[in-house]
Amino acid sequence: DDRPRRDDRGYDRPRRDDRGYDRPRREAAPSHDASRDAHVDVVHERLQAEAIQADNIADATFADLGLGQNIVTRLTELGAEKPFPIQAATVAPILEGRDVLARGRTGSGKTIAFGAPLVESVLRSQAGTRREFGRAPKALIMAPTRELALQIDRTVQTLARSVGLFTTQIYGGVPQARQVGALKKGVDIVIGTPGRIEDLERQGKLDLADHMCELGFLEPVQRILRLTAGDSQKLLFSATLDREVAALVDEFLVEPAVYEVAGEDQDSGTIDHRVLVVDHRDKAE
Ligand code: AMP
C-alpha cells in the first residue's frame, strides 16, 4: 500500500493543535483579555407594573378555572394535577378574552398558564363549525428561540390533540416546505419564531388576519403584531418584564391583567445570563 497512512497526512495539513500559529489561541488573543476587562453586565430597567400577587389566589382546580374535561385529564397525565400560582392567576382572565401580561421565572409553569386556556379558547371559538381544509390559524404563539418554540409545542400540541385541534411549528434553519404544507392543510395553532413567521407571511403562505392570541417578546414581534387584527387577544408571558417589553405592552395590550408570582422573579432566581462576544472562527471552540 503506497498511500500515505492516516497519521502521515498531518504533514500537508496542520493538525488541530498547530492551528495556533496562524490564529492566536484563545488565551493569547489580546482582544479576549480586553473584552474580559471590559465585561459589562447589561441590566434592563424593570418595567413598573402593578402586579397582582398570584399566590393570593385561592386553591382552585383547573376545572374550576374553566378548562374542559379533556384538557384537565391531559394536564393530569402531564403531571399537572393542581394549578401552579401563575396558572391559577391567568387561566380565567385569558378565557374571558382579556389581554394578559405575566411574569414568572423559568420553571414556574408559564407554558400551561397560557397554553391550556389558549387551547380551550380556540376550541370554544370553533364550537359548532367544521374544521375546514386550509383554514387560517386561530392562535399564534411566538417564542424568541427555536428551542423554546419546540418546548412550548410539546405541551401545547398534546393539549390541542386532546380536543381534536392541530398545531404546527414555524421556525427557521430548516426547509420551509413541510411548514407550508401544514399551513395549506390548515392548522389551528401556530408556534414559532418571528423570523420564519414573517418570511411565510410575506410570501403569502401564512394568514395572520384571523389571529386571536399572541405571545411574543422580540422586536420583529412588533411588525408581526401590526399585521394581526387590532382586536385580537394578546398574551405576553416572560421571565422578565423590562423596558423593551413595555414597548409591546404600550402598543398592543389593552388594559391587560398583570400578574407576577410573589418572590419568584428571575432576579431572585439562580440563573445567570452572560453574553460572550467571540469571532465566528472561534465559535465552535
Ligand atoms: P414551564 O415553566 O412552563 O416550563 O413548566 C415547568 C415544569 O413544570 C414543566 O415540566 C411542567 O410540565 C411542570 N408543570 C407545569 N405546571 C404544573 C402543575 N400545575 N403541576 C405540576 N407540574 C407542572
PDB file of C-alpha atoms and ligand atoms in Angstrom:
ATOM      1  CA  ASP A   1       0.000   0.000   0.000  1.00  0.00           C
ATOM      2  CA  ASP A   2       1.711   3.194  -1.141  1.00  0.00           C
ATOM      3  CA  ARG A   3      -0.987   5.600   0.048  1.00  0.00           C
ATOM      4  CA  PRO A   4       0.162   7.688   2.992  1.00  0.00           C
ATOM      5  CA  ARG A   5      -1.058   6.353   6.294  1.00  0.00           C
ATOM      6  CA  ARG A   6      -3.657   8.455   8.131  1.00  0.00           C
ATOM      7  CA  ASP A   7      -1.041   9.655  10.572  1.00  0.00           C
ATOM      8  CA  ASP A   8       1.210  10.979   7.815  1.00  0.00           C
ATOM      9  CA  ARG A   9      -1.377  13.354   6.373  1.00  0.00           C
ATOM     10  CA  GLY A  10      -0.530  15.735   9.129  1.00  0.00           C
ATOM     11  CA  TYR A  11       2.361  16.967   7.005  1.00  0.00           C
ATOM     12  CA  ASP A  12       0.317  18.727   4.385  1.00  0.00           C
ATOM     13  CA  ARG A  13      -2.480  19.911   6.573  1.00  0.00           C
ATOM     14  CA  PRO A  14      -1.825  21.178  10.036  1.00  0.00           C
ATOM     15  CA  ARG A  15      -3.099  19.169  12.906  1.00  0.00           C
ATOM     16  CA  ARG A  16      -5.670  20.862  15.101  1.00  0.00           C
ATOM     17  CA  ASP A  17      -3.106  21.774  17.705  1.00  0.00           C
ATOM     18  CA  ASP A  18      -0.882  23.509  15.167  1.00  0.00           C
ATOM     19  CA  ARG A  19      -3.502  25.983  14.049  1.00  0.00           C
ATOM     20  CA  GLY A  20      -2.439  28.200  16.859  1.00  0.00           C
ATOM     21  CA  TYR A  21       0.318  29.527  14.607  1.00  0.00           C
ATOM     22  CA  ASP A  22      -1.868  31.314  12.118  1.00  0.00           C
ATOM     23  CA  ARG A  23      -4.532  32.352  14.520  1.00  0.00           C
ATOM     24  CA  PRO A  24      -3.972  33.211  18.106  1.00  0.00           C
ATOM     25  CA  ARG A  25      -5.097  30.703  20.672  1.00  0.00           C
ATOM     26  CA  ARG A  26      -7.900  31.882  22.913  1.00  0.00           C
ATOM     27  CA  GLU A  27      -5.682  32.556  25.884  1.00  0.00           C
ATOM     28  CA  ALA A  28      -3.200  34.517  23.792  1.00  0.00           C
ATOM     29  CA  ALA A  29      -5.655  36.755  21.984  1.00  0.00           C
ATOM     30  CA  PRO A  30      -5.268  40.297  23.278  1.00  0.00           C
ATOM     31  CA  SER A  31      -8.814  41.170  22.278  1.00  0.00           C
ATOM     32  CA  HIS A  32     -10.030  38.376  24.510  1.00  0.00           C
ATOM     33  CA  ASP A  33      -8.312  39.793  27.569  1.00  0.00           C
ATOM     34  CA  ALA A  34      -9.526  43.257  26.677  1.00  0.00           C
ATOM     35  CA  SER A  35     -13.100  42.117  26.346  1.00  0.00           C
ATOM     36  CA  ARG A  36     -12.841  40.304  29.652  1.00  0.00           C
ATOM     37  CA  ASP A  37     -11.697  43.516  31.327  1.00  0.00           C
ATOM     38  CA  ALA A  38     -14.430  45.467  29.595  1.00  0.00           C
ATOM     39  CA  HIS A  39     -17.058  42.932  30.659  1.00  0.00           C
ATOM     40  CA  VAL A  40     -20.247  44.758  31.487  1.00  0.00           C
ATOM     41  CA  ASP A  41     -23.487  43.277  32.701  1.00  0.00           C
ATOM     42  CA  VAL A  42     -26.363  44.818  30.823  1.00  0.00           C
ATOM     43  CA  VAL A  43     -29.297  45.166  33.126  1.00  0.00           C
ATOM     44  CA  HIS A  44     -32.599  46.174  31.631  1.00  0.00           C
ATOM     45  CA  GLU A  45     -34.608  48.549  33.656  1.00  0.00           C
ATOM     46  CA  ARG A  46     -37.523  46.751  35.223  1.00  0.00           C
ATOM     47  CA  LEU A  47     -40.960  47.504  33.916  1.00  0.00           C
ATOM     48  CA  GLN A  48     -43.010  49.007  36.648  1.00  0.00           C
ATOM     49  CA  ALA A  49     -46.385  47.414  36.681  1.00  0.00           C
ATOM     50  CA  GLU A  50     -48.939  46.999  39.342  1.00  0.00           C
ATOM     51  CA  ALA A  51     -48.903  43.298  39.950  1.00  0.00           C
ATOM     52  CA  ILE A  52     -51.476  41.063  41.481  1.00  0.00           C
ATOM     53  CA  GLN A  53     -49.623  38.548  43.585  1.00  0.00           C
ATOM     54  CA  ALA A  54     -50.594  35.225  42.142  1.00  0.00           C
ATOM     55  CA  ASP A  55     -50.099  33.303  45.360  1.00  0.00           C
ATOM     56  CA  ASN A  56     -53.003  35.182  46.897  1.00  0.00           C
ATOM     57  CA  ILE A  57     -55.332  33.339  44.617  1.00  0.00           C
ATOM     58  CA  ALA A  58     -57.298  30.651  46.390  1.00  0.00           C
ATOM     59  CA  ASP A  59     -56.977  26.916  45.830  1.00  0.00           C
ATOM     60  CA  ALA A  60     -58.882  26.315  42.609  1.00  0.00           C
ATOM     61  CA  THR A  61     -58.693  23.277  40.348  1.00  0.00           C
ATOM     62  CA  PHE A  62     -58.060  23.523  36.611  1.00  0.00           C
ATOM     63  CA  ALA A  63     -61.735  22.641  36.082  1.00  0.00           C
ATOM     64  CA  ASP A  64     -62.831  25.445  38.467  1.00  0.00           C
ATOM     65  CA  LEU A  65     -60.793  27.849  36.358  1.00  0.00           C
ATOM     66  CA  GLY A  66     -62.905  26.982  33.320  1.00  0.00           C
ATOM     67  CA  LEU A  67     -60.926  24.345  31.447  1.00  0.00           C
ATOM     68  CA  GLY A  68     -62.868  21.475  29.873  1.00  0.00           C
ATOM     69  CA  GLN A  69     -62.649  17.833  30.877  1.00  0.00           C
ATOM     70  CA  ASN A  70     -60.379  16.595  28.079  1.00  0.00           C
ATOM     71  CA  ILE A  71     -57.824  19.283  28.776  1.00  0.00           C
ATOM     72  CA  VAL A  72     -57.979  18.708  32.541  1.00  0.00           C
ATOM     73  CA  THR A  73     -57.450  14.980  32.005  1.00  0.00           C
ATOM     74  CA  ARG A  74     -54.485  15.590  29.740  1.00  0.00           C
ATOM     75  CA  LEU A  75     -52.987  18.038  32.229  1.00  0.00           C
ATOM     76  CA  THR A  76     -53.236  15.357  34.917  1.00  0.00           C
ATOM     77  CA  GLU A  77     -51.461  12.931  32.591  1.00  0.00           C
ATOM     78  CA  LEU A  78     -48.720  15.535  32.168  1.00  0.00           C
ATOM     79  CA  GLY A  79     -48.325  15.603  35.941  1.00  0.00           C
ATOM     80  CA  ALA A  80     -50.166  18.902  36.468  1.00  0.00           C
ATOM     81  CA  GLU A  81     -52.922  17.984  38.906  1.00  0.00           C
ATOM     82  CA  LYS A  82     -53.225  21.322  40.706  1.00  0.00           C
ATOM     83  CA  PRO A  83     -52.564  24.716  39.141  1.00  0.00           C
ATOM     84  CA  PHE A  84     -49.308  26.444  39.980  1.00  0.00           C
ATOM     85  CA  PRO A  85     -49.835  30.052  41.204  1.00  0.00           C
ATOM     86  CA  ILE A  86     -49.255  31.677  37.825  1.00  0.00           C
ATOM     87  CA  GLN A  87     -51.751  29.270  36.270  1.00  0.00           C
ATOM     88  CA  ALA A  88     -54.335  29.907  38.983  1.00  0.00           C
ATOM     89  CA  ALA A  89     -53.944  33.614  38.202  1.00  0.00           C
ATOM     90  CA  THR A  90     -54.008  33.704  34.417  1.00  0.00           C
ATOM     91  CA  VAL A  91     -56.317  30.934  33.171  1.00  0.00           C
ATOM     92  CA  ALA A  92     -59.643  32.646  33.988  1.00  0.00           C
ATOM     93  CA  PRO A  93     -58.808  36.106  32.569  1.00  0.00           C
ATOM     94  CA  ILE A  94     -57.461  34.510  29.378  1.00  0.00           C
ATOM     95  CA  LEU A  95     -60.721  32.580  28.973  1.00  0.00           C
ATOM     96  CA  GLU A  96     -62.600  35.860  29.467  1.00  0.00           C
ATOM     97  CA  GLY A  97     -60.704  37.238  26.489  1.00  0.00           C
ATOM     98  CA  ARG A  98     -58.588  39.740  28.387  1.00  0.00           C
ATOM     99  CA  ASP A  99     -55.098  40.710  27.375  1.00  0.00           C
ATOM    100  CA  VAL A 100     -52.669  39.340  29.941  1.00  0.00           C
ATOM    101  CA  LEU A 101     -49.155  40.296  30.935  1.00  0.00           C
ATOM    102  CA  ALA A 102     -47.459  37.824  33.262  1.00  0.00           C
ATOM    103  CA  ARG A 103     -44.046  37.340  34.751  1.00  0.00           C
ATOM    104  CA  GLY A 104     -42.879  34.068  36.222  1.00  0.00           C
ATOM    105  CA  ARG A 105     -39.393  32.711  36.500  1.00  0.00           C
ATOM    106  CA  THR A 106     -38.189  29.797  34.400  1.00  0.00           C
ATOM    107  CA  GLY A 107     -39.981  26.653  35.553  1.00  0.00           C
ATOM    108  CA  SER A 108     -42.925  28.471  37.141  1.00  0.00           C
ATOM    109  CA  GLY A 109     -45.395  26.848  34.750  1.00  0.00           C
ATOM    110  CA  LYS A 110     -45.879  29.603  32.180  1.00  0.00           C
ATOM    111  CA  THR A 111     -46.435  27.207  29.284  1.00  0.00           C
ATOM    112  CA  ILE A 112     -49.551  25.660  30.762  1.00  0.00           C
ATOM    113  CA  ALA A 113     -50.586  29.072  32.148  1.00  0.00           C
ATOM    114  CA  PHE A 114     -51.144  30.401  28.629  1.00  0.00           C
ATOM    115  CA  GLY A 115     -51.224  27.131  26.655  1.00  0.00           C
ATOM    116  CA  ALA A 116     -54.170  25.440  28.357  1.00  0.00           C
ATOM    117  CA  PRO A 117     -56.579  28.428  28.229  1.00  0.00           C
ATOM    118  CA  LEU A 118     -55.413  29.211  24.693  1.00  0.00           C
ATOM    119  CA  VAL A 119     -56.387  25.713  23.542  1.00  0.00           C
ATOM    120  CA  GLU A 120     -59.699  25.986  25.414  1.00  0.00           C
ATOM    121  CA  SER A 121     -60.411  29.376  23.784  1.00  0.00           C
ATOM    122  CA  VAL A 122     -59.654  28.140  20.285  1.00  0.00           C
ATOM    123  CA  LEU A 123     -61.894  25.135  20.921  1.00  0.00           C
ATOM    124  CA  ARG A 124     -64.758  27.364  22.097  1.00  0.00           C
ATOM    125  CA  SER A 125     -64.327  29.721  19.152  1.00  0.00           C
ATOM    126  CA  GLN A 126     -64.745  26.789  16.787  1.00  0.00           C
ATOM    127  CA  ALA A 127     -67.651  25.109  18.546  1.00  0.00           C
ATOM    128  CA  GLY A 128     -70.242  24.001  16.033  1.00  0.00           C
ATOM    129  CA  THR A 129     -68.078  24.757  12.997  1.00  0.00           C
ATOM    130  CA  ARG A 130     -66.369  22.248  10.771  1.00  0.00           C
ATOM    131  CA  ARG A 131     -62.602  22.280  10.655  1.00  0.00           C
ATOM    132  CA  GLU A 132     -62.096  23.279   7.064  1.00  0.00           C
ATOM    133  CA  PHE A 133     -59.178  22.359   4.869  1.00  0.00           C
ATOM    134  CA  GLY A 134     -56.861  25.353   4.561  1.00  0.00           C
ATOM    135  CA  ARG A 135     -58.410  27.232   7.477  1.00  0.00           C
ATOM    136  CA  ALA A 136     -56.317  30.116   8.861  1.00  0.00           C
ATOM    137  CA  PRO A 137     -54.801  29.518  12.283  1.00  0.00           C
ATOM    138  CA  LYS A 138     -56.683  30.974  15.228  1.00  0.00           C
ATOM    139  CA  ALA A 139     -53.752  31.482  17.532  1.00  0.00           C
ATOM    140  CA  LEU A 140     -50.118  32.360  17.094  1.00  0.00           C
ATOM    141  CA  ILE A 141     -47.525  31.685  19.784  1.00  0.00           C
ATOM    142  CA  MET A 142     -44.191  33.431  19.287  1.00  0.00           C
ATOM    143  CA  ALA A 143     -41.078  32.496  21.210  1.00  0.00           C
ATOM    144  CA  PRO A 144     -37.636  34.064  20.996  1.00  0.00           C
ATOM    145  CA  THR A 145     -35.783  30.846  20.175  1.00  0.00           C
ATOM    146  CA  ARG A 146     -36.463  27.690  18.235  1.00  0.00           C
ATOM    147  CA  GLU A 147     -35.683  25.556  21.286  1.00  0.00           C
ATOM    148  CA  LEU A 148     -38.294  27.371  23.324  1.00  0.00           C
ATOM    149  CA  ALA A 149     -40.813  27.116  20.484  1.00  0.00           C
ATOM    150  CA  LEU A 150     -40.275  23.336  20.345  1.00  0.00           C
ATOM    151  CA  GLN A 151     -40.562  23.044  24.107  1.00  0.00           C
ATOM    152  CA  ILE A 152     -43.815  25.032  24.095  1.00  0.00           C
ATOM    153  CA  ASP A 153     -45.200  22.930  21.262  1.00  0.00           C
ATOM    154  CA  ARG A 154     -44.544  19.719  23.162  1.00  0.00           C
ATOM    155  CA  THR A 155     -47.030  20.882  25.791  1.00  0.00           C
ATOM    156  CA  VAL A 156     -49.484  22.797  23.619  1.00  0.00           C
ATOM    157  CA  GLN A 157     -49.659  20.073  20.978  1.00  0.00           C
ATOM    158  CA  THR A 158     -50.643  17.386  23.452  1.00  0.00           C
ATOM    159  CA  LEU A 159     -53.345  19.638  24.946  1.00  0.00           C
ATOM    160  CA  ALA A 160     -54.605  20.582  21.472  1.00  0.00           C
ATOM    161  CA  ARG A 161     -54.724  16.957  20.315  1.00  0.00           C
ATOM    162  CA  SER A 162     -56.857  16.066  23.332  1.00  0.00           C
ATOM    163  CA  VAL A 163     -59.638  18.221  21.862  1.00  0.00           C
ATOM    164  CA  GLY A 164     -59.017  17.497  18.178  1.00  0.00           C
ATOM    165  CA  LEU A 165     -57.068  20.647  17.323  1.00  0.00           C
ATOM    166  CA  PHE A 166     -53.818  20.807  15.376  1.00  0.00           C
ATOM    167  CA  THR A 167     -50.627  22.771  15.946  1.00  0.00           C
ATOM    168  CA  THR A 168     -47.660  23.327  13.702  1.00  0.00           C
ATOM    169  CA  GLN A 169     -44.171  24.699  14.250  1.00  0.00           C
ATOM    170  CA  ILE A 170     -42.817  27.528  12.107  1.00  0.00           C
ATOM    171  CA  TYR A 171     -39.134  28.217  12.692  1.00  0.00           C
ATOM    172  CA  GLY A 172     -36.026  28.879  10.643  1.00  0.00           C
ATOM    173  CA  GLY A 173     -32.967  26.777   9.921  1.00  0.00           C
ATOM    174  CA  VAL A 174     -34.948  24.033   8.185  1.00  0.00           C
ATOM    175  CA  PRO A 175     -36.588  23.893   4.737  1.00  0.00           C
ATOM    176  CA  GLN A 176     -39.971  25.558   4.747  1.00  0.00           C
ATOM    177  CA  ALA A 177     -41.795  23.002   2.570  1.00  0.00           C
ATOM    178  CA  ARG A 178     -43.199  20.912   5.435  1.00  0.00           C
ATOM    179  CA  GLN A 179     -44.301  24.011   7.317  1.00  0.00           C
ATOM    180  CA  VAL A 180     -46.017  25.426   4.239  1.00  0.00           C
ATOM    181  CA  GLY A 181     -47.624  22.030   3.622  1.00  0.00           C
ATOM    182  CA  ALA A 182     -49.097  22.002   7.127  1.00  0.00           C
ATOM    183  CA  LEU A 183     -50.452  25.550   6.708  1.00  0.00           C
ATOM    184  CA  LYS A 184     -52.038  24.583   3.398  1.00  0.00           C
ATOM    185  CA  LYS A 185     -53.890  21.729   5.050  1.00  0.00           C
ATOM    186  CA  GLY A 186     -54.948  24.012   7.846  1.00  0.00           C
ATOM    187  CA  VAL A 187     -53.853  24.194  11.478  1.00  0.00           C
ATOM    188  CA  ASP A 188     -55.450  25.827  14.486  1.00  0.00           C
ATOM    189  CA  ILE A 189     -52.419  26.993  16.468  1.00  0.00           C
ATOM    190  CA  VAL A 190     -49.066  28.121  15.081  1.00  0.00           C
ATOM    191  CA  ILE A 191     -45.999  28.058  17.330  1.00  0.00           C
ATOM    192  CA  GLY A 192     -42.801  29.590  16.093  1.00  0.00           C
ATOM    193  CA  THR A 193     -40.072  32.186  15.961  1.00  0.00           C
ATOM    194  CA  PRO A 194     -40.551  35.662  14.477  1.00  0.00           C
ATOM    195  CA  GLY A 195     -38.104  35.359  11.537  1.00  0.00           C
ATOM    196  CA  ARG A 196     -39.733  32.455   9.718  1.00  0.00           C
ATOM    197  CA  ILE A 197     -43.220  33.632  10.652  1.00  0.00           C
ATOM    198  CA  GLU A 198     -42.504  36.983   8.936  1.00  0.00           C
ATOM    199  CA  ASP A 199     -40.989  35.132   5.971  1.00  0.00           C
ATOM    200  CA  LEU A 200     -44.033  32.972   5.348  1.00  0.00           C
ATOM    201  CA  GLU A 201     -46.384  35.899   5.896  1.00  0.00           C
ATOM    202  CA  ARG A 202     -44.502  37.936   3.263  1.00  0.00           C
ATOM    203  CA  GLN A 203     -44.726  35.024   0.846  1.00  0.00           C
ATOM    204  CA  GLY A 204     -48.479  34.921   1.381  1.00  0.00           C
ATOM    205  CA  LYS A 205     -48.306  31.449   2.931  1.00  0.00           C
ATOM    206  CA  LEU A 206     -49.389  32.354   6.440  1.00  0.00           C
ATOM    207  CA  ASP A 207     -52.550  34.374   7.001  1.00  0.00           C
ATOM    208  CA  LEU A 208     -52.358  36.371  10.208  1.00  0.00           C
ATOM    209  CA  ALA A 209     -55.591  38.312   9.818  1.00  0.00           C
ATOM    210  CA  ASP A 210     -57.591  35.912  11.895  1.00  0.00           C
ATOM    211  CA  HIS A 211     -55.424  35.574  14.956  1.00  0.00           C
ATOM    212  CA  MET A 212     -56.865  35.573  18.386  1.00  0.00           C
ATOM    213  CA  CYS A 213     -53.940  35.126  20.735  1.00  0.00           C
ATOM    214  CA  GLU A 214     -50.413  36.376  20.502  1.00  0.00           C
ATOM    215  CA  LEU A 215     -47.386  35.771  22.647  1.00  0.00           C
ATOM    216  CA  GLY A 216     -44.164  37.425  21.818  1.00  0.00           C
ATOM    217  CA  PHE A 217     -41.007  39.016  23.037  1.00  0.00           C
ATOM    218  CA  LEU A 218     -38.669  40.386  20.390  1.00  0.00           C
ATOM    219  CA  GLU A 219     -38.566  43.417  18.144  1.00  0.00           C
ATOM    220  CA  PRO A 220     -39.819  41.819  14.897  1.00  0.00           C
ATOM    221  CA  VAL A 221     -42.734  40.774  17.019  1.00  0.00           C
ATOM    222  CA  GLN A 222     -43.980  44.367  16.718  1.00  0.00           C
ATOM    223  CA  ARG A 223     -44.048  44.158  12.937  1.00  0.00           C
ATOM    224  CA  ILE A 224     -45.861  40.844  13.089  1.00  0.00           C
ATOM    225  CA  LEU A 225     -48.397  42.034  15.652  1.00  0.00           C
ATOM    226  CA  ARG A 226     -49.184  45.047  13.456  1.00  0.00           C
ATOM    227  CA  LEU A 227     -50.287  42.590  10.765  1.00  0.00           C
ATOM    228  CA  THR A 228     -52.843  40.950  13.023  1.00  0.00           C
ATOM    229  CA  ALA A 229     -56.381  42.024  13.755  1.00  0.00           C
ATOM    230  CA  GLY A 230     -56.392  45.023  16.113  1.00  0.00           C
ATOM    231  CA  ASP A 231     -58.956  43.468  18.413  1.00  0.00           C
ATOM    232  CA  SER A 232     -57.142  40.145  18.777  1.00  0.00           C
ATOM    233  CA  GLN A 233     -56.336  38.966  22.281  1.00  0.00           C
ATOM    234  CA  LYS A 234     -52.670  39.319  23.261  1.00  0.00           C
ATOM    235  CA  LEU A 235     -50.905  37.293  25.949  1.00  0.00           C
ATOM    236  CA  LEU A 236     -47.397  38.233  26.973  1.00  0.00           C
ATOM    237  CA  PHE A 237     -45.541  35.812  29.267  1.00  0.00           C
ATOM    238  CA  SER A 238     -41.944  36.335  30.216  1.00  0.00           C
ATOM    239  CA  ALA A 239     -39.410  35.630  32.920  1.00  0.00           C
ATOM    240  CA  THR A 240     -38.560  39.325  32.859  1.00  0.00           C
ATOM    241  CA  LEU A 241     -40.614  42.411  32.239  1.00  0.00           C
ATOM    242  CA  ASP A 242     -38.294  45.211  31.216  1.00  0.00           C
ATOM    243  CA  ARG A 243     -38.494  48.404  29.196  1.00  0.00           C
ATOM    244  CA  GLU A 244     -38.370  46.525  25.889  1.00  0.00           C
ATOM    245  CA  VAL A 245     -41.403  44.556  26.878  1.00  0.00           C
ATOM    246  CA  ALA A 246     -43.004  47.855  27.899  1.00  0.00           C
ATOM    247  CA  ALA A 247     -42.961  48.992  24.259  1.00  0.00           C
ATOM    248  CA  LEU A 248     -45.022  45.937  23.316  1.00  0.00           C
ATOM    249  CA  VAL A 249     -47.344  46.451  26.235  1.00  0.00           C
ATOM    250  CA  ASP A 250     -47.952  50.111  25.358  1.00  0.00           C
ATOM    251  CA  GLU A 251     -48.678  49.447  21.718  1.00  0.00           C
ATOM    252  CA  PHE A 252     -50.566  46.187  21.819  1.00  0.00           C
ATOM    253  CA  LEU A 253     -52.065  45.278  25.170  1.00  0.00           C
ATOM    254  CA  VAL A 254     -55.393  46.844  26.079  1.00  0.00           C
ATOM    255  CA  GLU A 255     -55.895  47.170  29.832  1.00  0.00           C
ATOM    256  CA  PRO A 256     -54.022  43.940  30.469  1.00  0.00           C
ATOM    257  CA  ALA A 257     -54.437  41.872  33.596  1.00  0.00           C
ATOM    258  CA  VAL A 258     -50.930  41.876  35.079  1.00  0.00           C
ATOM    259  CA  TYR A 259     -49.576  39.037  37.181  1.00  0.00           C
ATOM    260  CA  GLU A 260     -46.365  38.068  38.797  1.00  0.00           C
ATOM    261  CA  VAL A 261     -45.633  35.324  41.244  1.00  0.00           C
ATOM    262  CA  ALA A 262     -44.544  36.691  44.581  1.00  0.00           C
ATOM    263  CA  GLY A 263     -40.898  36.077  45.343  1.00  0.00           C
ATOM    264  CA  GLU A 264     -40.438  34.265  42.060  1.00  0.00           C
ATOM    265  CA  ASP A 265     -38.962  36.777  39.700  1.00  0.00           C
ATOM    266  CA  GLN A 266     -35.909  35.941  37.661  1.00  0.00           C
ATOM    267  CA  ASP A 267     -33.742  38.383  39.584  1.00  0.00           C
ATOM    268  CA  SER A 268     -34.082  36.325  42.737  1.00  0.00           C
ATOM    269  CA  GLY A 269     -33.528  33.103  40.823  1.00  0.00           C
ATOM    270  CA  THR A 270     -30.401  31.069  40.316  1.00  0.00           C
ATOM    271  CA  ILE A 271     -29.941  31.665  36.592  1.00  0.00           C
ATOM    272  CA  ASP A 272     -27.153  33.865  35.245  1.00  0.00           C
ATOM    273  CA  HIS A 273     -27.319  35.266  31.722  1.00  0.00           C
ATOM    274  CA  ARG A 274     -23.990  36.126  30.065  1.00  0.00           C
ATOM    275  CA  VAL A 275     -23.216  37.361  26.583  1.00  0.00           C
ATOM    276  CA  LEU A 276     -19.853  36.184  25.216  1.00  0.00           C
ATOM    277  CA  VAL A 277     -18.627  38.048  22.135  1.00  0.00           C
ATOM    278  CA  VAL A 278     -16.457  35.712  20.013  1.00  0.00           C
ATOM    279  CA  ASP A 279     -15.092  35.702  16.480  1.00  0.00           C
ATOM    280  CA  HIS A 280     -17.021  33.499  14.109  1.00  0.00           C
ATOM    281  CA  ARG A 281     -13.987  31.252  13.586  1.00  0.00           C
ATOM    282  CA  ASP A 282     -13.791  30.650  17.342  1.00  0.00           C
ATOM    283  CA  LYS A 283     -17.444  29.798  17.689  1.00  0.00           C
ATOM    284  CA  ALA A 284     -17.099  26.028  17.748  1.00  0.00           C
ATOM    285  CA  GLU A 285     -14.417  26.138  20.410  1.00  0.00           C
TER     286      GLU A 285
HETATM  287  P1  AMP B   1     -42.691  25.739  32.451  1.00  0.00           P
HETATM  288  O1  AMP B   1     -42.372  26.872  33.395  1.00  0.00           O
HETATM  289  O2  AMP B   1     -43.926  26.029  31.660  1.00  0.00           O
HETATM  290  O3  AMP B   1     -41.525  25.386  31.581  1.00  0.00           O
HETATM  291  O4  AMP B   1     -43.016  24.455  33.332  1.00  0.00           O
HETATM  292  C1  AMP B   1     -42.038  23.893  34.185  1.00  0.00           C
HETATM  293  C2  AMP B   1     -42.331  22.455  34.512  1.00  0.00           C
HETATM  294  O5  AMP B   1     -43.371  22.352  35.461  1.00  0.00           O
HETATM  295  C3  AMP B   1     -42.737  21.606  33.344  1.00  0.00           C
HETATM  296  O6  AMP B   1     -42.040  20.387  33.410  1.00  0.00           O
HETATM  297  C4  AMP B   1     -44.210  21.401  33.535  1.00  0.00           C
HETATM  298  O7  AMP B   1     -44.653  20.179  32.986  1.00  0.00           O
HETATM  299  C5  AMP B   1     -44.337  21.405  35.040  1.00  0.00           C
HETATM  300  N1  AMP B   1     -45.643  21.899  35.468  1.00  0.00           N
HETATM  301  C6  AMP B   1     -46.296  22.981  34.993  1.00  0.00           C
HETATM  302  N2  AMP B   1     -47.444  23.194  35.651  1.00  0.00           N
HETATM  303  C7  AMP B   1     -47.540  22.216  36.569  1.00  0.00           C
HETATM  304  C8  AMP B   1     -48.508  21.903  37.585  1.00  0.00           C
HETATM  305  N3  AMP B   1     -49.621  22.638  37.751  1.00  0.00           N
HETATM  306  N4  AMP B   1     -48.276  20.839  38.384  1.00  0.00           N
HETATM  307  C9  AMP B   1     -47.146  20.091  38.211  1.00  0.00           C
HETATM  308  N5  AMP B   1     -46.200  20.331  37.293  1.00  0.00           N
HETATM  309  C10 AMP B   1     -46.383  21.381  36.468  1.00  0.00           C
END
